[in-house]
């Protein structure tokens, strides 16, 4: 597990029923591409976040397959439709098998 | 005059805006040695709103010589269009008499002789006199600063821009935008901005981490019974053209869609006039004016162009106000409810021998300079040649700097940045330490020494050339070509990237530059953190001191085609 | 990658554009597109891509794709050694078919976005992004 993988998410605290909200996520991760060489000339093995998902009340918003050309500290921005109050669940999957999660509640204003 | 009228009418034909512009009729008066302050400031008040625009002062507190470019090539749609005309073509396009005060102020022909006749230009105490006179007629005039204000002199470098901040505060500014300001570092910018009594605007300055606006995009002013929205647009290419490590976490860019969004927001808010205070550079502003609807006036900065008449794109007026304190633009507007009805414009040239200095500002400038006065005034050498920089390719200042780098750093090839700032010196002038700093001052002036292959040198020339000669203005960064010493090349500006540069040679021997060979190269203004070397102004001072008298021979090492 | 090239250069002019797109990369790009489209030709349509004209940092270029009605999108760097950057499937709770991220671009190239619509057709948009050595701002 990458010790420094720290997720951060921006979700509005509330929305009108049926409103589309913008969601922004960041996770600290070096996203080692697998193409760089170390000083000795040996290939540094790939180590990236390879998948990201966001669900709202158990229903999928986005499911993203990620490749090494995504920048370090991967940033994702997308939109979700909020019909009822509930919970967004964010999940990042690391090459090393680790899974990082965050959860944000949203109310109906 | 006929030509000028034709030009203005061509621009206005499709417009409902009624306007007038010009320099006035003082060029003939000047020729008769009767040019007075009243001639320069004379302006029949018009409409209900006045804008005053200064930009790209580059910390020049005192009057300077500043030779306008002899080469300012326009590509694509900009070819042959102001500001991409120079010399006699420029004079003809605007109906300006050769040898007149206007010709001296706006073009390069006969610069040294005309300079002696008409004197230095600029000086913030003269600018203050002009601004006060405009305010006396129009107390609600909005004074707007287009940025590149805090950088460009030894005093601004030593005080972290504080001398300019103090002077601009005394002048009384309503809003500013930015570029070189950021080379003092984000911390210093934020510290100054916290204390500014006016708005520091940048609709296109974003927090890079969350992609969210980091500064106020606009300010709304009530003037002449109308509401005026002033949008700030900072230099779009800051993290590319200047060291991004000095302002980490910030993103810029043209962000055309953002500009439209902000204009729409102001329109929805019911403002009567939308002004964009821009540091985009002229061609970028020209394209943006055509792509974004709802901007009435763009006050254009960055590329240092002085154009004596507004350029009209659709319903948008673009005002280009020069640099280094040489000009102040006054734009009187007749603003109706939500609509610009007419304008009167004047690009006021700041002839320092004609406009009386404002005593309060003179005193402030003297006080700001006092701690450094002895250092500034020290004469390092003399020049027999006209020293200038502005133009697409090497100026004589650049040749001198490249010679200094080659001599002091013992390299085959020197590279010097194609910045557009740096005042001129006339033949016979002493070269003071202040003059040297005016041509080189910056927070990243280390003069590096390194090895580069011929292939790498070529790639650099191609890359920088594309920043200037890409036909799409949104790929133009608004500088000039990197200056070279010890290296000659041919450039076809009409070709795409990768095909413009050919015939690279070492000028000392005439030997072709070989892709695989390594060359010793010295240069300055590296955008990389941790660049090491002596400061460029020390290199230049040592070189000039050793020479005593400077003479710069004509430079034929760059051959330009396709213009 | 760009990291090491920047380190190797080690003076003021940043990273460097390589020459022509190698044949292998071209083939990889075509394979990746074919895998997404199932071999069908891509067309124009209601898809837009927003990316800067000039990258401020080739290691983190913001790219935003919007394709109303898409079930999935794919973002590619046409000049990257591994062209596919991300594949995004939109679920029932998506509020709009838009997705933004930051990408690594090894050199000046087109960023390509493909969107698969509900009827299986695929539409395409491209945006040229210049990865520059760095200029000399006026």
mmCIF file of N, CA and C in Angstrom, chain B residues 45-115:
data_model
loop_
_atom_site.group_PDB
_atom_site.id
_atom_site.type_symbol
_atom_site.label_atom_id
_atom_site.label_comp_id
_atom_site.label_asym_id
_atom_site.label_seq_id
_atom_site.Cartn_x
_atom_site.Cartn_y
_atom_site.Cartn_z
ATOM 1 N N UNK B 45 -13.531 66.924 -24.249
ATOM 2 C CA UNK B 45 -14.208 65.881 -23.469
ATOM 3 C C UNK B 45 -15.401 65.340 -24.241
ATOM 4 N N UNK B 46 -15.614 64.045 -24.071
ATOM 5 C CA UNK B 46 -16.640 63.384 -24.876
ATOM 6 C C UNK B 46 -17.361 62.362 -24.007
ATOM 7 N N UNK B 47 -18.642 62.231 -24.200
ATOM 8 C CA UNK B 47 -19.394 61.159 -23.551
ATOM 9 C C UNK B 47 -19.432 61.296 -22.039
ATOM 10 N N UNK B 48 -19.572 60.163 -21.377
ATOM 11 C CA UNK B 48 -19.789 60.176 -19.929
ATOM 12 C C UNK B 48 -18.776 59.338 -19.145
ATOM 13 N N UNK B 49 -17.891 58.629 -19.851
ATOM 14 C CA UNK B 49 -16.939 57.752 -19.161
ATOM 15 C C UNK B 49 -15.555 57.953 -19.766
ATOM 16 N N UNK B 50 -14.522 58.029 -18.920
ATOM 17 C CA UNK B 50 -13.143 58.134 -19.412
ATOM 18 C C UNK B 50 -12.307 56.986 -18.856
ATOM 19 N N UNK B 51 -11.595 56.318 -19.763
ATOM 20 C CA UNK B 51 -10.628 55.296 -19.357
ATOM 21 C C UNK B 51 -9.229 55.835 -19.612
ATOM 22 N N UNK B 52 -8.337 55.597 -18.659
ATOM 23 C CA UNK B 52 -6.924 55.933 -18.846
ATOM 24 C C UNK B 52 -6.148 54.627 -18.757
ATOM 25 N N UNK B 53 -5.333 54.346 -19.777
ATOM 26 C CA UNK B 53 -4.618 53.073 -19.824
ATOM 27 C C UNK B 53 -3.113 53.304 -19.842
ATOM 28 N N UNK B 54 -2.423 52.701 -18.893
ATOM 29 C CA UNK B 54 -0.953 52.609 -18.956
ATOM 30 C C UNK B 54 -0.620 51.129 -18.866
ATOM 31 N N UNK B 55 0.467 50.727 -19.500
ATOM 32 C CA UNK B 55 0.820 49.305 -19.456
ATOM 33 C C UNK B 55 2.309 49.109 -19.730
ATOM 34 N N UNK B 56 2.843 48.006 -19.247
ATOM 35 C CA UNK B 56 4.221 47.609 -19.547
ATOM 36 C C UNK B 56 5.229 48.712 -19.240
ATOM 37 N N UNK B 57 5.050 49.331 -18.091
ATOM 38 C CA UNK B 57 5.954 50.422 -17.692
ATOM 39 C C UNK B 57 7.356 49.868 -17.391
ATOM 40 N N UNK B 58 7.418 48.595 -17.005
ATOM 41 C CA UNK B 58 8.693 47.934 -16.714
ATOM 42 C C UNK B 58 9.576 48.770 -15.789
ATOM 43 N N UNK B 59 8.913 49.314 -14.780
ATOM 44 C CA UNK B 59 9.612 49.967 -13.669
ATOM 45 C C UNK B 59 10.451 51.174 -14.102
ATOM 46 N N UNK B 60 10.115 51.748 -15.239
ATOM 47 C CA UNK B 60 10.871 52.923 -15.694
ATOM 48 C C UNK B 60 10.269 54.180 -15.063
ATOM 49 N N UNK B 61 10.864 54.585 -13.968
ATOM 50 C CA UNK B 61 10.366 55.750 -13.235
ATOM 51 C C UNK B 61 10.756 57.051 -13.922
ATOM 52 N N UNK B 62 11.860 57.021 -14.640
ATOM 53 C CA UNK B 62 12.400 58.261 -15.214
ATOM 54 C C UNK B 62 12.336 58.212 -16.744
ATOM 55 N N UNK B 63 12.404 59.383 -17.376
ATOM 56 C CA UNK B 63 12.349 59.413 -18.846
ATOM 57 C C UNK B 63 13.459 58.555 -19.470
ATOM 58 N N UNK B 64 13.110 57.929 -20.581
ATOM 59 C CA UNK B 64 14.043 57.015 -21.258
ATOM 60 C C UNK B 64 14.000 57.276 -22.771
ATOM 61 N N UNK B 65 14.986 56.702 -23.464
ATOM 62 C CA UNK B 65 14.863 56.527 -24.901
ATOM 63 C C UNK B 65 14.257 55.157 -25.120
ATOM 64 N N UNK B 66 13.343 55.037 -26.050
ATOM 65 C CA UNK B 66 12.866 53.695 -26.395
ATOM 66 C C UNK B 66 12.554 53.642 -27.873
ATOM 67 N N UNK B 67 13.442 52.975 -28.593
ATOM 68 C CA UNK B 67 13.288 52.846 -30.045
ATOM 69 C C UNK B 67 12.284 51.746 -30.355
ATOM 70 N N UNK B 68 11.278 52.091 -31.130
ATOM 71 C CA UNK B 68 10.286 51.100 -31.560
ATOM 72 C C UNK B 68 10.935 50.170 -32.597
ATOM 73 N N UNK B 69 10.330 49.003 -32.858
ATOM 74 C CA UNK B 69 11.007 47.991 -33.676
ATOM 75 C C UNK B 69 11.128 48.360 -35.152
ATOM 76 N N UNK B 70 12.220 47.902 -35.762
ATOM 77 C CA UNK B 70 12.308 47.996 -37.233
ATOM 78 C C UNK B 70 11.742 46.728 -37.870
ATOM 79 N N UNK B 71 11.656 45.650 -37.079
ATOM 80 C CA UNK B 71 11.132 44.385 -37.598
ATOM 81 C C UNK B 71 10.082 43.851 -36.634
ATOM 82 N N UNK B 72 8.866 43.738 -37.101
ATOM 83 C CA UNK B 72 7.774 43.222 -36.272
ATOM 84 C C UNK B 72 6.843 42.449 -37.205
ATOM 85 N N UNK B 73 7.285 41.230 -37.524
ATOM 86 C CA UNK B 73 6.632 40.468 -38.592
ATOM 87 C C UNK B 73 5.300 39.897 -38.109
ATOM 88 N N UNK B 74 4.279 40.098 -38.892
ATOM 89 C CA UNK B 74 2.989 39.471 -38.615
ATOM 90 C C UNK B 74 2.823 38.255 -39.511
ATOM 91 N N UNK B 75 2.285 37.189 -38.955
ATOM 92 C CA UNK B 75 2.064 35.988 -39.764
ATOM 93 C C UNK B 75 0.565 35.698 -39.823
ATOM 94 N N UNK B 76 0.178 34.881 -40.796
ATOM 95 C CA UNK B 76 -1.240 34.546 -40.947
ATOM 96 C C UNK B 76 -2.046 35.801 -41.195
ATOM 97 N N UNK B 77 -3.185 35.901 -40.514
ATOM 98 C CA UNK B 77 -4.082 37.036 -40.718
ATOM 99 C C UNK B 77 -3.454 38.355 -40.287
ATOM 100 N N UNK B 78 -2.445 38.297 -39.435
ATOM 101 C CA UNK B 78 -1.861 39.518 -38.888
ATOM 102 C C UNK B 78 -0.841 40.158 -39.831
ATOM 103 N N UNK B 79 -0.535 39.467 -40.918
ATOM 104 C CA UNK B 79 0.485 39.978 -41.834
ATOM 105 C C UNK B 79 0.091 41.352 -42.383
ATOM 106 N N UNK B 80 0.996 42.311 -42.213
ATOM 107 C CA UNK B 80 0.776 43.645 -42.761
ATOM 108 C C UNK B 80 -0.261 44.480 -42.019
ATOM 109 N N UNK B 81 -0.759 43.960 -40.916
ATOM 110 C CA UNK B 81 -1.798 44.635 -40.151
ATOM 111 C C UNK B 81 -1.156 45.254 -38.900
ATOM 112 N N UNK B 82 -1.560 46.467 -38.518
ATOM 113 C CA UNK B 82 -0.967 47.023 -37.300
ATOM 114 C C UNK B 82 -1.162 46.032 -36.149
ATOM 115 N N UNK B 83 -0.178 45.847 -35.310
ATOM 116 C CA UNK B 83 1.095 46.572 -35.225
ATOM 117 C C UNK B 83 2.205 45.992 -36.093
ATOM 118 N N UNK B 84 1.877 45.124 -37.047
ATOM 119 C CA UNK B 84 2.935 44.459 -37.811
ATOM 120 C C UNK B 84 3.342 45.242 -39.050
ATOM 121 N N UNK B 85 3.432 46.533 -38.891
ATOM 122 C CA UNK B 85 4.030 47.384 -39.916
ATOM 123 C C UNK B 85 4.990 48.313 -39.186
ATOM 124 N N UNK B 86 6.104 48.607 -39.816
ATOM 125 C CA UNK B 86 7.125 49.408 -39.141
ATOM 126 C C UNK B 86 7.641 50.482 -40.096
ATOM 127 N N UNK B 87 8.403 51.402 -39.513
ATOM 128 C CA UNK B 87 9.114 52.392 -40.311
ATOM 129 C C UNK B 87 8.179 53.192 -41.204
ATOM 130 N N UNK B 88 8.605 53.384 -42.463
ATOM 131 C CA UNK B 88 7.853 54.259 -43.359
ATOM 132 C C UNK B 88 6.466 53.689 -43.674
ATOM 133 N N UNK B 89 6.316 52.356 -43.672
ATOM 134 C CA UNK B 89 4.992 51.765 -43.890
ATOM 135 C C UNK B 89 4.035 52.171 -42.772
ATOM 136 N N UNK B 90 4.569 52.159 -41.581
ATOM 137 C CA UNK B 90 3.760 52.557 -40.421
ATOM 138 C C UNK B 90 3.351 54.022 -40.537
ATOM 139 N N UNK B 91 4.328 54.865 -40.845
ATOM 140 C CA UNK B 91 4.043 56.301 -40.955
ATOM 141 C C UNK B 91 2.987 56.552 -42.027
ATOM 142 N N UNK B 92 3.132 55.875 -43.164
ATOM 143 C CA UNK B 92 2.171 56.047 -44.255
ATOM 144 C C UNK B 92 0.771 55.610 -43.836
ATOM 145 N N UNK B 93 0.698 54.468 -43.163
ATOM 146 C CA UNK B 93 -0.620 53.922 -42.791
ATOM 147 C C UNK B 93 -1.384 54.880 -41.885
ATOM 148 N N UNK B 94 -0.640 55.617 -41.065
ATOM 149 C CA UNK B 94 -1.308 56.501 -40.113
ATOM 150 C C UNK B 94 -1.165 57.973 -40.486
ATOM 151 N N UNK B 95 -0.663 58.239 -41.685
ATOM 152 C CA UNK B 95 -0.576 59.621 -42.140
ATOM 153 C C UNK B 95 0.366 60.467 -41.299
ATOM 154 N N UNK B 96 1.464 59.875 -40.885
ATOM 155 C CA UNK B 96 2.411 60.584 -40.022
ATOM 156 C C UNK B 96 3.587 61.093 -40.859
ATOM 157 N N UNK B 97 3.960 62.345 -40.654
ATOM 158 C CA UNK B 97 5.042 62.956 -41.401
ATOM 159 C C UNK B 97 6.390 62.438 -40.907
ATOM 160 N N UNK B 98 7.228 61.934 -41.828
ATOM 161 C CA UNK B 98 8.582 61.514 -41.403
ATOM 162 C C UNK B 98 9.302 62.676 -40.722
ATOM 163 N N UNK B 99 10.045 62.380 -39.689
ATOM 164 C CA UNK B 99 10.792 63.423 -38.997
ATOM 165 C C UNK B 99 9.980 64.174 -37.964
ATOM 166 N N UNK B 100 8.678 63.931 -37.903
ATOM 167 C CA UNK B 100 7.843 64.631 -36.928
ATOM 168 C C UNK B 100 7.982 64.001 -35.549
ATOM 169 N N UNK B 101 7.451 64.700 -34.562
ATOM 170 C CA UNK B 101 7.454 64.161 -33.199
ATOM 171 C C UNK B 101 6.710 62.834 -33.142
ATOM 172 N N UNK B 102 5.615 62.743 -33.896
ATOM 173 C CA UNK B 102 4.856 61.476 -33.940
ATOM 174 C C UNK B 102 5.732 60.350 -34.481
ATOM 175 N N UNK B 103 6.471 60.668 -35.550
ATOM 176 C CA UNK B 103 7.327 59.657 -36.170
ATOM 177 C C UNK B 103 8.385 59.183 -35.171
ATOM 178 N N UNK B 104 8.954 60.119 -34.435
ATOM 179 C CA UNK B 104 9.953 59.775 -33.413
ATOM 180 C C UNK B 104 9.336 58.870 -32.343
ATOM 181 N N UNK B 105 8.141 59.231 -31.904
ATOM 182 C CA UNK B 105 7.531 58.486 -30.800
ATOM 183 C C UNK B 105 7.133 57.071 -31.218
ATOM 184 N N UNK B 106 6.717 56.904 -32.471
ATOM 185 C CA UNK B 106 6.034 55.675 -32.869
ATOM 186 C C UNK B 106 6.826 54.760 -33.789
ATOM 187 N N UNK B 107 7.971 55.212 -34.297
ATOM 188 C CA UNK B 107 8.690 54.362 -35.247
ATOM 189 C C UNK B 107 10.197 54.467 -35.003
ATOM 190 N N UNK B 108 10.960 53.707 -35.779
ATOM 191 C CA UNK B 108 12.395 53.607 -35.499
ATOM 192 C C UNK B 108 13.254 54.483 -36.413
ATOM 193 N N UNK B 109 12.679 54.960 -37.533
ATOM 194 C CA UNK B 109 13.498 55.660 -38.524
ATOM 195 C C UNK B 109 14.204 56.864 -37.909
ATOM 196 N N UNK B 110 15.493 56.967 -38.177
ATOM 197 C CA UNK B 110 16.222 58.168 -37.769
ATOM 198 C C UNK B 110 16.155 58.397 -36.260
ATOM 199 N N UNK B 111 16.155 57.300 -35.525
ATOM 200 C CA UNK B 111 15.825 57.414 -34.099
ATOM 201 C C UNK B 111 16.781 58.310 -33.326
ATOM 202 N N UNK B 112 18.088 58.153 -33.585
ATOM 203 C CA UNK B 112 19.058 58.912 -32.782
ATOM 204 C C UNK B 112 18.920 60.412 -33.046
ATOM 205 N N UNK B 113 18.793 60.773 -34.311
ATOM 206 C CA UNK B 113 18.691 62.199 -34.645
ATOM 207 C C UNK B 113 17.397 62.794 -34.096
ATOM 208 N N UNK B 114 16.305 62.084 -34.275
ATOM 209 C CA UNK B 114 15.025 62.592 -33.776
ATOM 210 C C UNK B 114 14.999 62.623 -32.251
ATOM 211 N N UNK B 115 15.658 61.632 -31.654
ATOM 212 C CA UNK B 115 15.748 61.611 -30.194
ATOM 213 C C UNK B 115 16.403 62.875 -29.670
#
